[in-house]
PDB file of C-alpha atoms in Angstrom:
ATOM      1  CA  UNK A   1     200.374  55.516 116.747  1.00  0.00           C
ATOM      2  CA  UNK A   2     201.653  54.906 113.370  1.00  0.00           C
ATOM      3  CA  UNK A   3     205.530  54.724 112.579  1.00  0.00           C
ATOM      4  CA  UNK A   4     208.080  53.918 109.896  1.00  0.00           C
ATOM      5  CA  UNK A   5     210.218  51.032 110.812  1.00  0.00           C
ATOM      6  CA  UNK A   6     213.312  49.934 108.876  1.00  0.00           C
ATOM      7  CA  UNK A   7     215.316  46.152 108.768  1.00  0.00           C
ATOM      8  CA  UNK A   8     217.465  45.418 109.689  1.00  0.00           C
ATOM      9  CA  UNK A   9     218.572  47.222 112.508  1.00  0.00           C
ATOM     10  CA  UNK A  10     222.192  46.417 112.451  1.00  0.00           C
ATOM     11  CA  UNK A  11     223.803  45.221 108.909  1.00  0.00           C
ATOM     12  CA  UNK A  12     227.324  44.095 108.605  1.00  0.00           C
ATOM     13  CA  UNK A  13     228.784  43.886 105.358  1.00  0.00           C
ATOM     14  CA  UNK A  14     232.704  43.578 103.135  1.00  0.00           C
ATOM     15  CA  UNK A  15     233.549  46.299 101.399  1.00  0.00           C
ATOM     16  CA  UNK A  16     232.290  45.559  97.710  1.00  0.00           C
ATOM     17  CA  UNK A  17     229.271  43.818  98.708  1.00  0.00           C
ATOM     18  CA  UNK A  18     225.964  45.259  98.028  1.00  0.00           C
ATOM     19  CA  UNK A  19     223.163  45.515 100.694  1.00  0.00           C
ATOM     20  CA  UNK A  20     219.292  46.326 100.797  1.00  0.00           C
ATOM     21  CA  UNK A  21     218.133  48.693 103.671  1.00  0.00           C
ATOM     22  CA  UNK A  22     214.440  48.170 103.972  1.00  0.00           C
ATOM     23  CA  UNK A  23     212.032  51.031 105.645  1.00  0.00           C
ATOM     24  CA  UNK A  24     208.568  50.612 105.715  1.00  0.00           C
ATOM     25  CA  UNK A  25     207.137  53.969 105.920  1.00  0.00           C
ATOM     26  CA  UNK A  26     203.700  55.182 107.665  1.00  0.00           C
ATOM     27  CA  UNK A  27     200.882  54.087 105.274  1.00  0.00           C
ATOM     28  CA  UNK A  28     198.785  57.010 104.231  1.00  0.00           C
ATOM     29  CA  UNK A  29     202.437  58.788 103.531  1.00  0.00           C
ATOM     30  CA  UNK A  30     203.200  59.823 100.250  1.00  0.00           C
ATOM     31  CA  UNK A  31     206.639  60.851 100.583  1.00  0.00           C
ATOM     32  CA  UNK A  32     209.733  59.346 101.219  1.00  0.00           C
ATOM     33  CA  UNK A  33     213.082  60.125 102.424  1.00  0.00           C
ATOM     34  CA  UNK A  34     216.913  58.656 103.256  1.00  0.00           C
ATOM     35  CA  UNK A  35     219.173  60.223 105.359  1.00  0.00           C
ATOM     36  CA  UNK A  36     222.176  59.164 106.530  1.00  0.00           C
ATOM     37  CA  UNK A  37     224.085  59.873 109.511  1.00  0.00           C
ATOM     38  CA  UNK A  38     228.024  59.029 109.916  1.00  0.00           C
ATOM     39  CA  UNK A  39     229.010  58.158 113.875  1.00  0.00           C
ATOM     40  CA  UNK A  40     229.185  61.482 115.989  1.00  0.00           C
ATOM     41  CA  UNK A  41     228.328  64.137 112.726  1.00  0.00           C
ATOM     42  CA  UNK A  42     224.925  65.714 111.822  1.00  0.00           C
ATOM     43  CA  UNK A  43     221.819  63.794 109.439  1.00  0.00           C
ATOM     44  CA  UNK A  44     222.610  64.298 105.921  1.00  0.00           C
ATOM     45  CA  UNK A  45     219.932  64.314 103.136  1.00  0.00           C
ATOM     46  CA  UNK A  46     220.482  61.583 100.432  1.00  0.00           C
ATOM     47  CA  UNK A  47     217.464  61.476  98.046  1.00  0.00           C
ATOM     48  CA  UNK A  48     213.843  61.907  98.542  1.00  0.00           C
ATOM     49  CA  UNK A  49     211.299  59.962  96.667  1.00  0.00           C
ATOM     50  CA  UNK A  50     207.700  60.426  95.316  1.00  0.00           C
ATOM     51  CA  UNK A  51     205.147  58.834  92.696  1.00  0.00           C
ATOM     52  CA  UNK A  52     207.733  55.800  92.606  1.00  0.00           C
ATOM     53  CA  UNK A  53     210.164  58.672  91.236  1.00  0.00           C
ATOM     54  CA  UNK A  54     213.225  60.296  92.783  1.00  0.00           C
ATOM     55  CA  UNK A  55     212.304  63.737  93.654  1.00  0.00           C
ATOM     56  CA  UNK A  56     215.240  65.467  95.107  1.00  0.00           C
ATOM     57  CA  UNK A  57     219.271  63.955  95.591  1.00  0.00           C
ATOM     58  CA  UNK A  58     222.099  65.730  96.978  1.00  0.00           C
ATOM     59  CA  UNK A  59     225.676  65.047  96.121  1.00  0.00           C
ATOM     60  CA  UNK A  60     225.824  61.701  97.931  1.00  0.00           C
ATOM     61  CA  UNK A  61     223.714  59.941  96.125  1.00  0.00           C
ATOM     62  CA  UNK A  62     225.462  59.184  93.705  1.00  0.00           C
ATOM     63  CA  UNK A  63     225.485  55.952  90.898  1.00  0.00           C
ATOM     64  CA  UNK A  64     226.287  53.202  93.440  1.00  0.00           C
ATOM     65  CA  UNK A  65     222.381  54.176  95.299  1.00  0.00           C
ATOM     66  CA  UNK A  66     219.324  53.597  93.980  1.00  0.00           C
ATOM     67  CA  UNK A  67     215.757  53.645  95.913  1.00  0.00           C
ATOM     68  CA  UNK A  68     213.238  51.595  94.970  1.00  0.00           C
ATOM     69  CA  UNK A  69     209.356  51.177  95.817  1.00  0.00           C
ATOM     70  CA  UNK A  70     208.540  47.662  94.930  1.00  0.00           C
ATOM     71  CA  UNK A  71     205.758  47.250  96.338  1.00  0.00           C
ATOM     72  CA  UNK A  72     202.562  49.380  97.915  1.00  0.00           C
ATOM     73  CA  UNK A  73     204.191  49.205 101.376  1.00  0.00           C
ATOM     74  CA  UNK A  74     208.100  48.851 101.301  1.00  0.00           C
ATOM     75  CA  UNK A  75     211.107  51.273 100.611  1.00  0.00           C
ATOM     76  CA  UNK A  76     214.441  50.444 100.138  1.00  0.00           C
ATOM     77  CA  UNK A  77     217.959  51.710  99.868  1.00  0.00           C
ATOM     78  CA  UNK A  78     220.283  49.891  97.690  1.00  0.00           C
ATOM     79  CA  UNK A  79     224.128  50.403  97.589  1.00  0.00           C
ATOM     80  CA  UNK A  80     225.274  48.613  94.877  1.00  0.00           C
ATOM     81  CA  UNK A  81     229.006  48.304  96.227  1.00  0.00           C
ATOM     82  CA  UNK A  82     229.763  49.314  99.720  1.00  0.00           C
ATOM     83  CA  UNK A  83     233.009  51.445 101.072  1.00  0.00           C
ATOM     84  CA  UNK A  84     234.163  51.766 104.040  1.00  0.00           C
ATOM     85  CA  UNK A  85     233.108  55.079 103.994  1.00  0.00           C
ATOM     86  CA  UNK A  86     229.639  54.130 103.691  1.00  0.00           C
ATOM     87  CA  UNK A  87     229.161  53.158 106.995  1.00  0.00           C
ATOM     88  CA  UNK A  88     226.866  55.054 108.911  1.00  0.00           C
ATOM     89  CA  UNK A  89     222.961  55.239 110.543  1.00  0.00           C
ATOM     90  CA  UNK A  90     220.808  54.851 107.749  1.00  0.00           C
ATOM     91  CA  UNK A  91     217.447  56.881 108.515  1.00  0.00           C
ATOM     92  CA  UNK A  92     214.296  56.655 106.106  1.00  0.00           C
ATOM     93  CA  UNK A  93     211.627  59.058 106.732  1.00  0.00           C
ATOM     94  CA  UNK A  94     208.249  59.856 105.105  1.00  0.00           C
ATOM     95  CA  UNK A  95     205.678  62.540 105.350  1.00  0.00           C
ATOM     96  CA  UNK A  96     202.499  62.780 104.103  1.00  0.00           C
ATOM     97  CA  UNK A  97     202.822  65.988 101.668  1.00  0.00           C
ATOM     98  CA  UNK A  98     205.983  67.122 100.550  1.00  0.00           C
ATOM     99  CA  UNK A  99     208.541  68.623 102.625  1.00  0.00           C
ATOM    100  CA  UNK A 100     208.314  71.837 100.198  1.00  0.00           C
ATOM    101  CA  UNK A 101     204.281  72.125 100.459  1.00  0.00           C
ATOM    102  CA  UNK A 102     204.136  71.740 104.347  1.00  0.00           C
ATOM    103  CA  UNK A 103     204.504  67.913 105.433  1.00  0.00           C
ATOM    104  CA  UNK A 104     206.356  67.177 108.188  1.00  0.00           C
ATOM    105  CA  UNK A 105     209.002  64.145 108.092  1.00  0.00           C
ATOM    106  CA  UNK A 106     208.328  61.180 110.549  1.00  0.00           C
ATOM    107  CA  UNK A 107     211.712  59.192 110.949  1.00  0.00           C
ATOM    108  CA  UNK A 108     212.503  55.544 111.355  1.00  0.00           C
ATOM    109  CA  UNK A 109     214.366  54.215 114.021  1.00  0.00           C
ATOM    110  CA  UNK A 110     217.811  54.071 111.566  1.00  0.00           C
ATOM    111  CA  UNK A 111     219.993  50.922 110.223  1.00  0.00           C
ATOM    112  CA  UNK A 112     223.635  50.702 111.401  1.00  0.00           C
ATOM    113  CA  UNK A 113     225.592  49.931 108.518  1.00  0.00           C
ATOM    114  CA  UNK A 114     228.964  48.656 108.912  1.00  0.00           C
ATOM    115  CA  UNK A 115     231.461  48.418 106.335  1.00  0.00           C
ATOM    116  CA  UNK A 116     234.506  46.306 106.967  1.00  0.00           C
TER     117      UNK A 116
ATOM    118  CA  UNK B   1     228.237  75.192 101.512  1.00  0.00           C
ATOM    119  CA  UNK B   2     226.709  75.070 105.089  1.00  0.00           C
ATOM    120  CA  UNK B   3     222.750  75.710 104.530  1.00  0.00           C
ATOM    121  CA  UNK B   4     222.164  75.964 108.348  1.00  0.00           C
ATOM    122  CA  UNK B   5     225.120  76.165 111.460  1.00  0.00           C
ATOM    123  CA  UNK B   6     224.353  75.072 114.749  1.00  0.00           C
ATOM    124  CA  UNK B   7     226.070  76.041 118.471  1.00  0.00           C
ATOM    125  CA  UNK B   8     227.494  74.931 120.537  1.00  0.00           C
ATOM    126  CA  UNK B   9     228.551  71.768 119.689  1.00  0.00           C
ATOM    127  CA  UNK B  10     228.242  70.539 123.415  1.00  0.00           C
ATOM    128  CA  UNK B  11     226.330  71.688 126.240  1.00  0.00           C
ATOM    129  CA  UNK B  12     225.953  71.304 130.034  1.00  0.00           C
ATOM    130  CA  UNK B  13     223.146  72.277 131.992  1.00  0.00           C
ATOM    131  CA  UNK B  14     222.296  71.938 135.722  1.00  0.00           C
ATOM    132  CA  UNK B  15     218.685  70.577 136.308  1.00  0.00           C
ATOM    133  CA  UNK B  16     216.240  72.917 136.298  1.00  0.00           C
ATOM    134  CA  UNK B  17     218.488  75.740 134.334  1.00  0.00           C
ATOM    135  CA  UNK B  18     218.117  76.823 131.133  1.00  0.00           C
ATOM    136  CA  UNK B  19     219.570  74.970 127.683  1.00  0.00           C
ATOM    137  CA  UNK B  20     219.757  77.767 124.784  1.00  0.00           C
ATOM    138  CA  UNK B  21     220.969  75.974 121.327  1.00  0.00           C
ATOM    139  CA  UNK B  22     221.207  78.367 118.418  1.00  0.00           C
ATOM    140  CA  UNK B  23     220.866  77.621 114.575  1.00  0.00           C
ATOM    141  CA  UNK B  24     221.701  80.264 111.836  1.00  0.00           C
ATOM    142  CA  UNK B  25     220.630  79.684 107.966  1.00  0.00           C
ATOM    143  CA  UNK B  26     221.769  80.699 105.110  1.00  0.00           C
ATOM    144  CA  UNK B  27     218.970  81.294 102.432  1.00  0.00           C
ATOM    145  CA  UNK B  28     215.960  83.038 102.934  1.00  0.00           C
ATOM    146  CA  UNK B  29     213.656  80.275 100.573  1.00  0.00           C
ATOM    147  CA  UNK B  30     213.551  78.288 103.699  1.00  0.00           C
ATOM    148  CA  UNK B  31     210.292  78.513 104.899  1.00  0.00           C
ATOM    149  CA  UNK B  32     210.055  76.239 107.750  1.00  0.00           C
ATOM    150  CA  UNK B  33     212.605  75.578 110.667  1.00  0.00           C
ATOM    151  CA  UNK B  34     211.970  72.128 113.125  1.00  0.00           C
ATOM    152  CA  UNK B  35     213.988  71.101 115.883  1.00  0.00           C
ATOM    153  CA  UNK B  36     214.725  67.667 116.385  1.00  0.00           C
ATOM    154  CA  UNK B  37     215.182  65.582 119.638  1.00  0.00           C
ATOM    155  CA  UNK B  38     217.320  62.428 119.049  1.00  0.00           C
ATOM    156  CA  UNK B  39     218.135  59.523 121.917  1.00  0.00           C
ATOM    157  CA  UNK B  40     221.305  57.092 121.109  1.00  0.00           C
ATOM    158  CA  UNK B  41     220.293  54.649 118.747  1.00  0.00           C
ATOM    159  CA  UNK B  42     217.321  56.157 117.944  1.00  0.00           C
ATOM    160  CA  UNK B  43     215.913  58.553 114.856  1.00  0.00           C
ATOM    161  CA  UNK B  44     215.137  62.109 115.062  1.00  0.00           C
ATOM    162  CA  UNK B  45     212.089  62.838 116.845  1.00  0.00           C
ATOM    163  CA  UNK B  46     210.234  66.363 116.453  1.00  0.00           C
ATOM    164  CA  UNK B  47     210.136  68.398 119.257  1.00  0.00           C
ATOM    165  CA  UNK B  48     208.814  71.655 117.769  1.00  0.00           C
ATOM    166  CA  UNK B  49     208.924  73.627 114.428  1.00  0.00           C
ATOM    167  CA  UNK B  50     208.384  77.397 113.329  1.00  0.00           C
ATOM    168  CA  UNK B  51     207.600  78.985 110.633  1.00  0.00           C
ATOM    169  CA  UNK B  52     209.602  82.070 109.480  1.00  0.00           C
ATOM    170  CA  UNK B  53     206.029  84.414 109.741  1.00  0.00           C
ATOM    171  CA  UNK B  54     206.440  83.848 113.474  1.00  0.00           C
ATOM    172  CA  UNK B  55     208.486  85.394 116.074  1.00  0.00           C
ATOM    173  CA  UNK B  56     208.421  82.590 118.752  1.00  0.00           C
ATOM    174  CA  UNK B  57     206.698  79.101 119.458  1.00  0.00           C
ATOM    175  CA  UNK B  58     206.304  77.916 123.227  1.00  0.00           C
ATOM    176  CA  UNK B  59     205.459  74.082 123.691  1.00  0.00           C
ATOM    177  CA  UNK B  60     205.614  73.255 127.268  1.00  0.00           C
ATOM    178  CA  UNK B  61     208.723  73.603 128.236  1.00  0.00           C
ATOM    179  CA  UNK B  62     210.267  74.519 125.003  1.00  0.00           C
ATOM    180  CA  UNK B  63     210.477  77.461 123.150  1.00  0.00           C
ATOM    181  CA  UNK B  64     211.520  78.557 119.642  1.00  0.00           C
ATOM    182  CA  UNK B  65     212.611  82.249 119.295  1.00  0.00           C
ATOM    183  CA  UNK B  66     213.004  83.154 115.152  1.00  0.00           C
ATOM    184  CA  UNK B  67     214.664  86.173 113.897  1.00  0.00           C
ATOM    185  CA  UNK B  68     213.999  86.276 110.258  1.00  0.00           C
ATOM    186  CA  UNK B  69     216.323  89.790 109.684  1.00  0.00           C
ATOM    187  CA  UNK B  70     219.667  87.713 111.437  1.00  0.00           C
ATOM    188  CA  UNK B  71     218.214  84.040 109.875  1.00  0.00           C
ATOM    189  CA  UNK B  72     219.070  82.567 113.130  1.00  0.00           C
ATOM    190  CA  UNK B  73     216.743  80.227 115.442  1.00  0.00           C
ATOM    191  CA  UNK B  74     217.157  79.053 118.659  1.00  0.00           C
ATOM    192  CA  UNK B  75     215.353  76.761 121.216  1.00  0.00           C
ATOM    193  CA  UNK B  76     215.011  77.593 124.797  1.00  0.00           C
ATOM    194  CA  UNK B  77     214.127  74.474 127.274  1.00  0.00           C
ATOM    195  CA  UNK B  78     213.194  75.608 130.343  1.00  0.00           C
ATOM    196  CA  UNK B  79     213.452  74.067 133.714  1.00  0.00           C
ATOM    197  CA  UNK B  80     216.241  71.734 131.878  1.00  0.00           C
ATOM    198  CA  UNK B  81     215.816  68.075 133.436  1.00  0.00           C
ATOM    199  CA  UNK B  82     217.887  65.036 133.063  1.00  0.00           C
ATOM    200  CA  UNK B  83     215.604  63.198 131.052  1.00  0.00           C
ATOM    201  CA  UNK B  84     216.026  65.870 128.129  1.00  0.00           C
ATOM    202  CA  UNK B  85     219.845  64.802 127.738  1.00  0.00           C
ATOM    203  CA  UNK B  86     220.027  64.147 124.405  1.00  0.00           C
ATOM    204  CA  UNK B  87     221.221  65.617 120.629  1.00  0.00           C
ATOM    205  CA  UNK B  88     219.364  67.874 119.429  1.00  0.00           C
ATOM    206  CA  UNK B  89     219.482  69.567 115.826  1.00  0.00           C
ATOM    207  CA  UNK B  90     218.066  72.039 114.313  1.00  0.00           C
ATOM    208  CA  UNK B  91     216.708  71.858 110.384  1.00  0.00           C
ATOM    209  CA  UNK B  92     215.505  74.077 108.123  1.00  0.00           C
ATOM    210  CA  UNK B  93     213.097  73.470 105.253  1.00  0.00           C
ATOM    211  CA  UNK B  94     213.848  74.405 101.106  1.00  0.00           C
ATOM    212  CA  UNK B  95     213.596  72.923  97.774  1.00  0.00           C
ATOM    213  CA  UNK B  96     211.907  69.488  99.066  1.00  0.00           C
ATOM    214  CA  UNK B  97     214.437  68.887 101.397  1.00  0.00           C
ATOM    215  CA  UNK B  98     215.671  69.340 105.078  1.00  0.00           C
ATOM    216  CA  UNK B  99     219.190  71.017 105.875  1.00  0.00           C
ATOM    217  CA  UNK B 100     220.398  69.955 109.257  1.00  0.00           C
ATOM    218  CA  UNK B 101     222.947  71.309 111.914  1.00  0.00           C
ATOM    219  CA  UNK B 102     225.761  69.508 113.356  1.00  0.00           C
ATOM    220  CA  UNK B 103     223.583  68.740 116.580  1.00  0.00           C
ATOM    221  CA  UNK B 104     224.053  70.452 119.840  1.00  0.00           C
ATOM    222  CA  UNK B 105     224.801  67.435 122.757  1.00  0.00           C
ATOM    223  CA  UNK B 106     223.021  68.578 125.796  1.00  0.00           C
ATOM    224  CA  UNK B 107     223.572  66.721 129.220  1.00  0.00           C
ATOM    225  CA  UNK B 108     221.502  68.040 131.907  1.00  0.00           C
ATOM    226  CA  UNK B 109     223.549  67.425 135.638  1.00  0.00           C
ATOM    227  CA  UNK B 110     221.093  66.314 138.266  1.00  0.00           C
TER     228      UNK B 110
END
Protein backbone atom coordinates (compact mmCIF):
# COMPACT_ATOMS: atom_id res chain seq x y z
CA UNK A 1 0.00 0.00 0.00
CA UNK A 2 1.32 3.31 -0.85
CA UNK A 3 2.55 5.87 1.91
CA UNK A 4 4.29 9.19 2.46
CA UNK A 5 7.48 8.81 4.32
CA UNK A 6 9.53 11.71 5.69
CA UNK A 7 13.68 11.91 6.75
CA UNK A 8 14.79 12.05 8.93
CA UNK A 9 12.98 10.69 11.63
CA UNK A 10 14.65 12.36 14.49
CA UNK A 11 16.64 15.83 13.74
CA UNK A 12 18.63 17.58 16.34
CA UNK A 13 19.60 20.97 15.76
CA UNK A 14 21.13 24.71 17.77
CA UNK A 15 18.94 27.22 17.92
CA UNK A 16 19.81 29.49 14.78
CA UNK A 17 20.61 26.73 12.56
CA UNK A 18 18.50 25.98 9.66
CA UNK A 19 17.23 22.42 8.81
CA UNK A 20 15.49 20.58 5.77
CA UNK A 21 12.57 18.17 6.70
CA UNK A 22 12.12 15.94 3.72
CA UNK A 23 8.57 14.02 3.04
CA UNK A 24 8.11 12.13 0.14
CA UNK A 25 4.51 12.03 -0.46
CA UNK A 26 2.28 9.15 -2.20
CA UNK A 27 2.94 9.46 -5.98
CA UNK A 28 -0.26 9.97 -7.87
CA UNK A 29 -0.98 12.81 -4.96
CA UNK A 30 -1.38 16.16 -5.96
CA UNK A 31 -1.56 17.86 -2.78
CA UNK A 32 0.57 18.52 -0.08
CA UNK A 33 0.49 19.38 3.46
CA UNK A 34 2.74 20.26 6.88
CA UNK A 35 1.53 20.02 10.11
CA UNK A 36 3.14 20.30 13.08
CA UNK A 37 2.55 18.94 16.38
CA UNK A 38 4.28 20.38 19.74
CA UNK A 39 4.87 17.37 22.58
CA UNK A 40 1.45 16.49 24.33
CA UNK A 41 -0.90 19.41 22.24
CA UNK A 42 -3.14 18.82 19.15
CA UNK A 43 -1.76 18.80 15.02
CA UNK A 44 -1.61 22.24 13.84
CA UNK A 45 -1.94 23.22 10.12
CA UNK A 46 1.16 25.10 8.73
CA UNK A 47 0.82 25.54 4.92
CA UNK A 48 -0.55 23.42 2.24
CA UNK A 49 0.93 23.24 -1.15
CA UNK A 50 -0.23 22.67 -4.80
CA UNK A 51 1.00 23.19 -8.56
CA UNK A 52 4.56 23.85 -6.90
CA UNK A 53 2.57 26.89 -5.21
CA UNK A 54 1.57 27.52 -1.61
CA UNK A 55 -2.07 27.15 -1.41
CA UNK A 56 -3.19 27.82 2.05
CA UNK A 57 -0.81 29.08 5.44
CA UNK A 58 -1.99 29.76 8.79
CA UNK A 59 -0.35 32.11 11.20
CA UNK A 60 2.68 29.88 11.82
CA UNK A 61 4.07 29.91 8.85
CA UNK A 62 5.54 32.62 8.88
CA UNK A 63 9.00 34.20 6.93
CA UNK A 64 11.52 31.84 8.58
CA UNK A 65 9.39 28.56 6.48
CA UNK A 66 9.36 27.99 3.15
CA UNK A 67 8.19 24.61 1.24
CA UNK A 68 9.66 23.64 -1.65
CA UNK A 69 9.00 20.89 -4.47
CA UNK A 70 12.29 20.39 -6.13
CA UNK A 71 11.83 17.72 -7.73
CA UNK A 72 8.80 15.31 -9.23
CA UNK A 73 8.93 13.21 -6.03
CA UNK A 74 10.24 15.15 -2.88
CA UNK A 75 8.74 17.80 -0.42
CA UNK A 76 10.42 19.67 1.98
CA UNK A 77 10.10 21.96 4.93
CA UNK A 78 12.69 24.51 5.42
CA UNK A 79 13.16 26.64 8.63
CA UNK A 80 15.50 29.05 7.86
CA UNK A 81 16.55 29.72 11.64
CA UNK A 82 15.33 27.44 14.30
CA UNK A 83 13.91 28.44 18.02
CA UNK A 84 13.51 26.63 20.63
CA UNK A 85 10.07 26.92 20.20
CA UNK A 86 10.17 25.21 17.02
CA UNK A 87 10.57 21.99 18.28
CA UNK A 88 7.94 19.70 17.68
CA UNK A 89 6.60 16.42 15.34
CA UNK A 90 6.79 17.58 11.99
CA UNK A 91 3.92 15.73 9.91
CA UNK A 92 3.66 16.11 5.96
CA UNK A 93 0.62 14.82 4.43
CA UNK A 94 -0.77 14.66 0.86
CA UNK A 95 -4.02 13.81 -0.76
CA UNK A 96 -4.87 13.31 -4.04
CA UNK A 97 -7.57 16.26 -4.63
CA UNK A 98 -7.74 19.04 -2.45
CA UNK A 99 -8.82 18.95 1.00
CA UNK A 100 -11.66 21.62 -0.04
CA UNK A 101 -12.96 19.45 -3.20
CA UNK A 102 -13.11 16.05 -1.28
CA UNK A 103 -9.48 14.42 -0.93
CA UNK A 104 -8.66 12.88 1.99
CA UNK A 105 -5.09 13.57 3.71
CA UNK A 106 -2.71 10.49 4.05
CA UNK A 107 -0.02 11.38 6.79
CA UNK A 108 3.63 10.58 7.15
CA UNK A 109 5.03 8.98 9.95
CA UNK A 110 6.33 12.71 11.46
CA UNK A 111 10.06 14.18 12.10
CA UNK A 112 11.02 14.97 15.72
CA UNK A 113 12.60 18.17 15.68
CA UNK A 114 14.61 19.23 18.51
CA UNK A 115 15.78 22.57 19.15
CA UNK A 116 18.48 23.07 21.72
CA UNK B 1 -10.15 31.31 17.67
CA UNK B 2 -10.85 27.54 18.32
CA UNK B 3 -12.37 26.17 14.83
CA UNK B 4 -13.24 22.76 16.44
CA UNK B 5 -13.09 21.70 20.60
CA UNK B 6 -12.65 18.32 21.59
CA UNK B 7 -13.62 16.31 25.16
CA UNK B 8 -12.46 15.04 27.30
CA UNK B 9 -9.06 15.53 27.27
CA UNK B 10 -8.42 11.98 28.85
CA UNK B 11 -10.35 8.95 28.95
CA UNK B 12 -10.55 5.51 30.64
CA UNK B 13 -12.42 2.70 29.50
CA UNK B 14 -12.77 -0.91 30.76
CA UNK B 15 -12.42 -3.53 27.89
CA UNK B 16 -15.27 -4.19 26.19
CA UNK B 17 -17.19 -0.76 27.40
CA UNK B 18 -17.92 1.97 25.51
CA UNK B 19 -15.35 5.13 24.59
CA UNK B 20 -17.62 8.30 23.58
CA UNK B 21 -15.17 11.36 22.46
CA UNK B 22 -17.05 14.47 21.43
CA UNK B 23 -15.93 17.32 18.96
CA UNK B 24 -17.92 20.64 18.55
CA UNK B 25 -17.14 23.19 15.49
CA UNK B 26 -17.48 26.38 15.03
CA UNK B 27 -18.41 27.34 11.35
CA UNK B 28 -20.89 25.83 9.37
CA UNK B 29 -18.50 25.98 5.79
CA UNK B 30 -17.01 22.86 7.11
CA UNK B 31 -18.18 20.28 5.09
CA UNK B 32 -16.41 17.25 6.11
CA UNK B 33 -15.51 15.94 9.71
CA UNK B 34 -12.66 12.76 10.02
CA UNK B 35 -11.52 11.24 13.04
CA UNK B 36 -8.10 10.37 13.43
CA UNK B 37 -6.39 7.40 15.27
CA UNK B 38 -2.76 8.22 16.28
CA UNK B 39 -0.13 5.55 18.09
CA UNK B 40 3.09 7.24 19.94
CA UNK B 41 5.48 8.12 17.48
CA UNK B 42 3.40 7.65 14.79
CA UNK B 43 1.14 10.08 12.30
CA UNK B 44 -2.49 10.37 12.27
CA UNK B 45 -4.17 7.53 10.81
CA UNK B 46 -7.96 7.76 9.56
CA UNK B 47 -10.29 5.86 11.28
CA UNK B 48 -13.56 7.20 9.84
CA UNK B 49 -15.01 10.51 8.41
CA UNK B 50 -18.63 12.04 7.90
CA UNK B 51 -20.01 14.27 6.02
CA UNK B 52 -22.34 16.96 7.50
CA UNK B 53 -25.50 15.51 5.01
CA UNK B 54 -25.33 12.48 7.28
CA UNK B 55 -26.64 11.71 10.60
CA UNK B 56 -24.29 8.78 11.60
CA UNK B 57 -21.45 6.50 10.06
CA UNK B 58 -20.88 2.89 11.60
CA UNK B 59 -17.46 1.17 10.60
CA UNK B 60 -17.08 -1.93 12.55
CA UNK B 61 -16.77 -1.09 15.70
CA UNK B 62 -16.86 2.59 15.36
CA UNK B 63 -19.41 4.94 14.95
CA UNK B 64 -19.77 8.64 14.08
CA UNK B 65 -23.00 10.35 15.32
CA UNK B 66 -23.26 14.21 13.54
CA UNK B 67 -25.59 16.80 14.66
CA UNK B 68 -25.40 19.52 12.16
CA UNK B 69 -28.13 21.99 14.28
CA UNK B 70 -25.53 21.72 17.70
CA UNK B 71 -22.16 21.42 15.13
CA UNK B 72 -20.95 18.79 17.39
CA UNK B 73 -19.56 15.15 16.38
CA UNK B 74 -18.73 12.40 18.29
CA UNK B 75 -17.29 8.82 17.85
CA UNK B 76 -18.63 5.87 19.62
CA UNK B 77 -16.16 2.63 19.78
CA UNK B 78 -17.86 -0.13 20.83
CA UNK B 79 -16.74 -3.17 22.65
CA UNK B 80 -13.58 -0.79 23.64
CA UNK B 81 -10.36 -3.17 23.61
CA UNK B 82 -6.89 -2.54 24.69
CA UNK B 83 -5.43 -2.45 21.45
CA UNK B 84 -7.53 0.83 20.60
CA UNK B 85 -5.51 2.82 23.41
CA UNK B 86 -4.42 5.53 21.66
CA UNK B 87 -5.07 9.62 20.82
CA UNK B 88 -7.54 10.22 18.95
CA UNK B 89 -8.69 13.68 17.35
CA UNK B 90 -11.22 14.81 15.70
CA UNK B 91 -10.89 17.36 12.43
CA UNK B 92 -13.04 19.16 10.53
CA UNK B 93 -12.69 20.20 6.89
CA UNK B 94 -12.88 24.25 5.41
CA UNK B 95 -11.10 26.54 3.19
CA UNK B 96 -8.37 23.81 2.00
CA UNK B 97 -7.47 22.99 5.27
CA UNK B 98 -8.06 20.66 8.35
CA UNK B 99 -8.91 22.15 11.93
CA UNK B 100 -8.01 19.69 14.61
CA UNK B 101 -9.02 19.08 18.35
CA UNK B 102 -6.78 18.87 21.21
CA UNK B 103 -6.98 14.91 21.04
CA UNK B 104 -8.92 12.84 23.43
CA UNK B 105 -6.20 10.07 25.20
CA UNK B 106 -8.12 6.92 25.53
CA UNK B 107 -6.63 3.91 27.57
CA UNK B 108 -8.74 0.95 27.49
CA UNK B 109 -8.11 -1.28 31.12
CA UNK B 110 -7.98 -4.96 30.34
Amino acid sequence: EPEVTQTPSHQVTQMGQEVILRCVPISNHLYFYWYRQILGQKVEFLVSFYNNEISEKSEIFDDQFSVERPDGSNFTLKIRSTKLEDSAMYFCASSPVTAGGGGEQFFGPGTRLTVL
Amino acid sequence: QQQVKQSPQSLIVQKGGISIINCAYENTAFDYFPWYQQFPGKGPALLIAIRPDVSEKKEGRFTISFNKSAKQFSLHIMDSQPGDSATYFCAARGFNKFYFGSGTKLNVKP
